[in-house]
CSV table of C-alpha atoms in Angstrom, one decimal:
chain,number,residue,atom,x,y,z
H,9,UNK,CA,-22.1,-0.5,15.5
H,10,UNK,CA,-20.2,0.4,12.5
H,11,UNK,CA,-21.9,-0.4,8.8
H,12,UNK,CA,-20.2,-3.3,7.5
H,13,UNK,CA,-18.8,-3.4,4.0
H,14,UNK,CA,-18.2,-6.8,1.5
H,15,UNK,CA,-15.4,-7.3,-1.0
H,16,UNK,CA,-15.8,-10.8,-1.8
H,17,UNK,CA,-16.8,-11.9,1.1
H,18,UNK,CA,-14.9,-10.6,3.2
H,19,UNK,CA,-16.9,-7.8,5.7
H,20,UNK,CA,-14.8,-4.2,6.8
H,21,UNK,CA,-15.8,-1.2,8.1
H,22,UNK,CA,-15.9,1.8,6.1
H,23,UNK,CA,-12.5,2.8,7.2
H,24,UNK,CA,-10.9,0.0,5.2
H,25,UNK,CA,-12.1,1.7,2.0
H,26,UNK,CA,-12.5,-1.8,-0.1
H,27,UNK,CA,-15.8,-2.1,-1.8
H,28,UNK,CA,-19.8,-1.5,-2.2
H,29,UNK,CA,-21.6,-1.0,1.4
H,30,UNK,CA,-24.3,-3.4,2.1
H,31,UNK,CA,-27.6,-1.5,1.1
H,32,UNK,CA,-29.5,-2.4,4.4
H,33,UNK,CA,-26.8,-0.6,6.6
H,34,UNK,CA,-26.0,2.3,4.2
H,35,UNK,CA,-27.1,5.5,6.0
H,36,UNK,CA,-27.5,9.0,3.8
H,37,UNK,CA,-24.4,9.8,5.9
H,38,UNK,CA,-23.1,7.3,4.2
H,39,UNK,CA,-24.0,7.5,0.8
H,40,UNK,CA,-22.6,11.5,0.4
H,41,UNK,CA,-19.3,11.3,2.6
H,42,UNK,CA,-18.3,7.0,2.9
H,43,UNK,CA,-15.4,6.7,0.4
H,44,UNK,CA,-15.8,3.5,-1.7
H,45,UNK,CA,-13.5,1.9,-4.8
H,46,UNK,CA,-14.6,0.7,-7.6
H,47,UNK,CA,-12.1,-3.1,-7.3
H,48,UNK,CA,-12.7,-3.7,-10.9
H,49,UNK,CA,-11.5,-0.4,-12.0
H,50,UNK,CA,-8.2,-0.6,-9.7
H,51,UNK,CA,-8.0,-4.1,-10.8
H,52,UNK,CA,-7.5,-2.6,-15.1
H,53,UNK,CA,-4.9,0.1,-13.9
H,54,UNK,CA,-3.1,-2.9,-11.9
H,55,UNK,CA,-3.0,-5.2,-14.7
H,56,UNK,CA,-1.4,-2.9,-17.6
H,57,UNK,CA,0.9,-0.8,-15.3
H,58,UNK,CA,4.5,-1.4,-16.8
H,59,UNK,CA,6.8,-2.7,-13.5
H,60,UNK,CA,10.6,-3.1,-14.0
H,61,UNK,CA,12.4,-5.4,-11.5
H,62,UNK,CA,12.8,-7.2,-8.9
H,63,UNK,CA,15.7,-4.8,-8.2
H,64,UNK,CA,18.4,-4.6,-8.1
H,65,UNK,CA,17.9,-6.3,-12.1
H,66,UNK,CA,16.5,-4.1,-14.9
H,67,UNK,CA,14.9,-6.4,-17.0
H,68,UNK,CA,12.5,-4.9,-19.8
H,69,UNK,CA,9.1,-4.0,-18.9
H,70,UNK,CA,6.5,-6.1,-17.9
H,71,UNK,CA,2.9,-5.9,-17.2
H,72,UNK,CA,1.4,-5.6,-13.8
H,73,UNK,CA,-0.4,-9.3,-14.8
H,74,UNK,CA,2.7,-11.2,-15.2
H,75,UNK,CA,3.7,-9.8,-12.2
H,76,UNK,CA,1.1,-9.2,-9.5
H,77,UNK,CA,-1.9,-11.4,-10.7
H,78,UNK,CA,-2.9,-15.2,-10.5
H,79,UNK,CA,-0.2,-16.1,-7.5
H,80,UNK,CA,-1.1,-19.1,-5.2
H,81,UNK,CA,-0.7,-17.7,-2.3
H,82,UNK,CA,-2.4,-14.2,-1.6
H,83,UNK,CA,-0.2,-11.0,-2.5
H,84,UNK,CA,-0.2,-7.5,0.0
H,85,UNK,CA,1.5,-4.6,-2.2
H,86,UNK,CA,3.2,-1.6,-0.7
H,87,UNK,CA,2.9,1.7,-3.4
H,88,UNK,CA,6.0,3.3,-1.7
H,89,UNK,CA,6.3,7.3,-2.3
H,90,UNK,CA,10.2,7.0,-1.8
H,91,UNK,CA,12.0,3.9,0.3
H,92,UNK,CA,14.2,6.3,2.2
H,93,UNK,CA,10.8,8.3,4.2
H,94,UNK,CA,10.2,6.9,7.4
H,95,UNK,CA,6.1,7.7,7.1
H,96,UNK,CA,7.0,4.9,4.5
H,97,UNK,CA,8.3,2.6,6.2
H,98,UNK,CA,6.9,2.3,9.8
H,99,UNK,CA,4.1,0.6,8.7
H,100,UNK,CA,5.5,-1.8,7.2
H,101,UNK,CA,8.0,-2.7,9.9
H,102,UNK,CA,4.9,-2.9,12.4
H,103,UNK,CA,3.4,-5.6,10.0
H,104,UNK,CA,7.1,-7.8,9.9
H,105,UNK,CA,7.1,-7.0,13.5
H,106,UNK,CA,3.9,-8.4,14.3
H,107,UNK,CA,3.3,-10.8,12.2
H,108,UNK,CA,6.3,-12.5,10.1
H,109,UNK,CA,6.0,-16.0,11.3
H,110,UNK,CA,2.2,-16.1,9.8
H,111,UNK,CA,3.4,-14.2,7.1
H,112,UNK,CA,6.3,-16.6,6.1
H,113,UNK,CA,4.2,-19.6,7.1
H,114,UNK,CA,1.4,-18.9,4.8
H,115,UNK,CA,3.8,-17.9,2.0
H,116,UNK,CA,2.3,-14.6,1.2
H,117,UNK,CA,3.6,-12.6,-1.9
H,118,UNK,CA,5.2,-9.2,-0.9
H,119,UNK,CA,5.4,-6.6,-3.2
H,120,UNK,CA,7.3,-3.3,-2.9
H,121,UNK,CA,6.2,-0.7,-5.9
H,122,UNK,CA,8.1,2.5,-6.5
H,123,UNK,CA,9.2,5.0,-8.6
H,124,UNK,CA,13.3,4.5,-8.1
H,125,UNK,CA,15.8,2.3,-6.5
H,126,UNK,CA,17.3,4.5,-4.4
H,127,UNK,CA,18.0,3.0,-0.2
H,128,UNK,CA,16.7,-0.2,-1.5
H,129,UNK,CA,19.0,-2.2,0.2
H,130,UNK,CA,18.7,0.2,3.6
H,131,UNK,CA,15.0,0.2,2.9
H,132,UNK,CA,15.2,-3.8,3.3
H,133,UNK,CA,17.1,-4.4,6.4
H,134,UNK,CA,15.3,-1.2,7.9
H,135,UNK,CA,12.0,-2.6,7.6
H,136,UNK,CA,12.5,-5.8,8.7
H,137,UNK,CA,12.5,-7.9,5.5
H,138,UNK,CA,16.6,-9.5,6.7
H,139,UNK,CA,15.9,-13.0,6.0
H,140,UNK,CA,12.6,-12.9,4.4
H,141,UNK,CA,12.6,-14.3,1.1
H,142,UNK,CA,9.5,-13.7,-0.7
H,143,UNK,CA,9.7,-10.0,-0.4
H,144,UNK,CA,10.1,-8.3,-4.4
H,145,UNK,CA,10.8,-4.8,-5.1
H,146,UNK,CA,8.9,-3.0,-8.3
H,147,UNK,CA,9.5,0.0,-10.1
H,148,UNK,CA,6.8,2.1,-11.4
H,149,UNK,CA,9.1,4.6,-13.1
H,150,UNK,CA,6.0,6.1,-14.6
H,151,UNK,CA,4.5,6.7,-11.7
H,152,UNK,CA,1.0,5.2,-12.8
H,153,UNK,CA,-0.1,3.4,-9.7
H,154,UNK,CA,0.5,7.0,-7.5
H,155,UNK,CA,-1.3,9.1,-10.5
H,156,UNK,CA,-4.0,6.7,-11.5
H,157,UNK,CA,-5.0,4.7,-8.7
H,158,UNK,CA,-4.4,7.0,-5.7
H,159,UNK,CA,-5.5,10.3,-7.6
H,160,UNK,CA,-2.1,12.0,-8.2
H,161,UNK,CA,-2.1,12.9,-5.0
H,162,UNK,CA,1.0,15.3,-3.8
H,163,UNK,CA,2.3,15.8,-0.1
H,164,UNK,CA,2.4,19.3,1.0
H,165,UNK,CA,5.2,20.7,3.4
H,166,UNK,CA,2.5,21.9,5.6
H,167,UNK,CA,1.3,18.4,6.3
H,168,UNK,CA,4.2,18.4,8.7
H,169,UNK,CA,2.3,20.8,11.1
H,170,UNK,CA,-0.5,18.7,11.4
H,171,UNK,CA,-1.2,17.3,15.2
H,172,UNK,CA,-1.3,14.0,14.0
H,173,UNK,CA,2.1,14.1,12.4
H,174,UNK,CA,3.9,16.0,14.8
H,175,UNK,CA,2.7,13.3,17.8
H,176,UNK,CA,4.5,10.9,15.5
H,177,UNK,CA,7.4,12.5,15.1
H,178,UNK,CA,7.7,13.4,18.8
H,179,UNK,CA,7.1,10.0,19.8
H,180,UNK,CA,9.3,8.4,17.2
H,181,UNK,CA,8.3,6.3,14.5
H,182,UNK,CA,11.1,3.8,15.5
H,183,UNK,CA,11.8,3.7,12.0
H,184,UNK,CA,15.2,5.4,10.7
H,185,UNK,CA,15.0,7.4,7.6
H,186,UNK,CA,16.9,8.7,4.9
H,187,UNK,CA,16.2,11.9,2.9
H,188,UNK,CA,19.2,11.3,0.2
H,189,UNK,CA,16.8,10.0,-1.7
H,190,UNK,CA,14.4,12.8,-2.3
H,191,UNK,CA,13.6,13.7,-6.2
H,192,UNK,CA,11.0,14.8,-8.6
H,193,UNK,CA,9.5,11.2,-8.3
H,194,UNK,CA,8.9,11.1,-4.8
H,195,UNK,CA,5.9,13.7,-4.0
H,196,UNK,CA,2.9,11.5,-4.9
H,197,UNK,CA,1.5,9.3,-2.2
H,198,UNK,CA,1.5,5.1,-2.3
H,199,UNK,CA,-0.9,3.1,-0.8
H,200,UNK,CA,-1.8,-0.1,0.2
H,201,UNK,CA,-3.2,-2.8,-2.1
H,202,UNK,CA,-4.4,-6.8,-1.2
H,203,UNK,CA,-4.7,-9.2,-4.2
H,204,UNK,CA,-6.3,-12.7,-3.9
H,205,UNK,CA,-5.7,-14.4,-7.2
H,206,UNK,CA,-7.0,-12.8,-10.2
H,207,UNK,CA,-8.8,-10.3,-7.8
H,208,UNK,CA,-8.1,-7.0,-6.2
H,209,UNK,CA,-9.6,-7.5,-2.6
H,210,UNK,CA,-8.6,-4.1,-1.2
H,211,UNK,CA,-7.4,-0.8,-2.0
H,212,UNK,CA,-6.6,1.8,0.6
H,213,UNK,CA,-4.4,5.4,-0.3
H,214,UNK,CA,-1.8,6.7,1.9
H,215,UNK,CA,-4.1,10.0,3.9
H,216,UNK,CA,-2.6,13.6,4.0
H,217,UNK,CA,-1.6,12.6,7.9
H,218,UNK,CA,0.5,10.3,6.2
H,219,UNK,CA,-1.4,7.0,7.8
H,220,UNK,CA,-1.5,3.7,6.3
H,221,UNK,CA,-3.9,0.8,6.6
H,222,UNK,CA,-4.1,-0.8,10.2
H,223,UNK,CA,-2.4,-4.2,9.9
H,224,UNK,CA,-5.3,-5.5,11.4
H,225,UNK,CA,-7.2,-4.8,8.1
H,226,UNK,CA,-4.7,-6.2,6.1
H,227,UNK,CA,-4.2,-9.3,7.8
H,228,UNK,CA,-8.2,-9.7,7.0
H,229,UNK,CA,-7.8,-9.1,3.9
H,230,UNK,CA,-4.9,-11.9,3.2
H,231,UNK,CA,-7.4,-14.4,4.9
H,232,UNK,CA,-4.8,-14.6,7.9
């Protein structure tokens, strides 16, 4: 049986990356090689980050706590390396896919966050957000989410070659992509963060395979 891991209450394996392990379950496996966040930390980077949107507006800068924090409903946010990459978007298309009506029903914030607007309007209808009103698109233009909170972490061309990647791209990600949007400000990798109020819940960084959080995992984390 997997260890089980607590972020306010709410229990995840270690793949889900969101918190302190129990101490009773913690293995010395555990303790040298299981990955863990430190919420409050990602929580200080989340609320001074400067955010310019919703796009397709331009509005002057605001702070990631007028903008992500203290919402009634809970809020899931996509850290996007570019809107046009498929890797990017698949994910998120399985999640509208699979679970919209719950999604729409219990009102729950979406938030796009990346560096430039470029495909935004592609990016939208691609992924299944047609219709879907309470989906927002961020910019980051300082890239301090991808730098700060997921390590500054850059995709290598090589990546491509990997098993993992090539069975998705074999089998299709289902997901049409667009490479017009390609720039300096589109080689870090995003993530996936869940915010509950004045709380970061989850945290989880985009992997060099270019895999995301299960939806699974994110639906536990929005309480859903």
């Amino acid at each position: 049986m997997a260890n089980t891991y607590t972020s306010d209450g709410v229990e995840c394996t270690k793949e889900d990356v969101c918190g302190v392990p129990r101490k009773p379950t913690r293995s010395l496996l555990d303790f040298f090689f299981t990955p863990k966040r430190d919420l409050e930390a990602d929580a200080l980077i989340l609320n001074r980050v400067q955010l310019v949107g919703p796009v397709p507006n331009t509005p002057p800068p605001r702070t990631g706590t007028e903008l992500l924090f203290n919402k009634p409903t809970p809020t899931l946010i996509y850290v996007v390396r570019r809107l046009g990459c498929p890797f990017c978007r698949a994910p998120i298309l399985k999640m509208m896919q699979s679970h919209r009506r719950k999604l729409e029903k219990k009102n729950v914030n979406i938030i796009m966050i990346t560096s430039q607007p470029n495909c935004w309007e592609e990016f939208l209808y691609t992924s299944g957000f047609e219709d879907f009103c309470n989906v927002t698109i961020l910019l980051d233009e300082g890239e301090t989410l991808k730098k700060e909170l997921f390590n500054a972490r850059k995709w290598k061309a090589w990546w491509l070659l990997k098993p993992t990647v090539l069975a998705a791209l074999v089998g299709g990600l289902g997901v049409k992509g667009d490479s017009g949007d390609i720039t300096s400000k589109t080689d870090y990798l995003g993530g996936e963060i869940v915010i509950q109020g004045d709380k970061v819940v989850f945290v989880r960084p985009e992997s060099s395979d270019f895999a995301h959080a299960k939806v699974s995992i994110l639906m536990k984390h929005l309480a859903l």
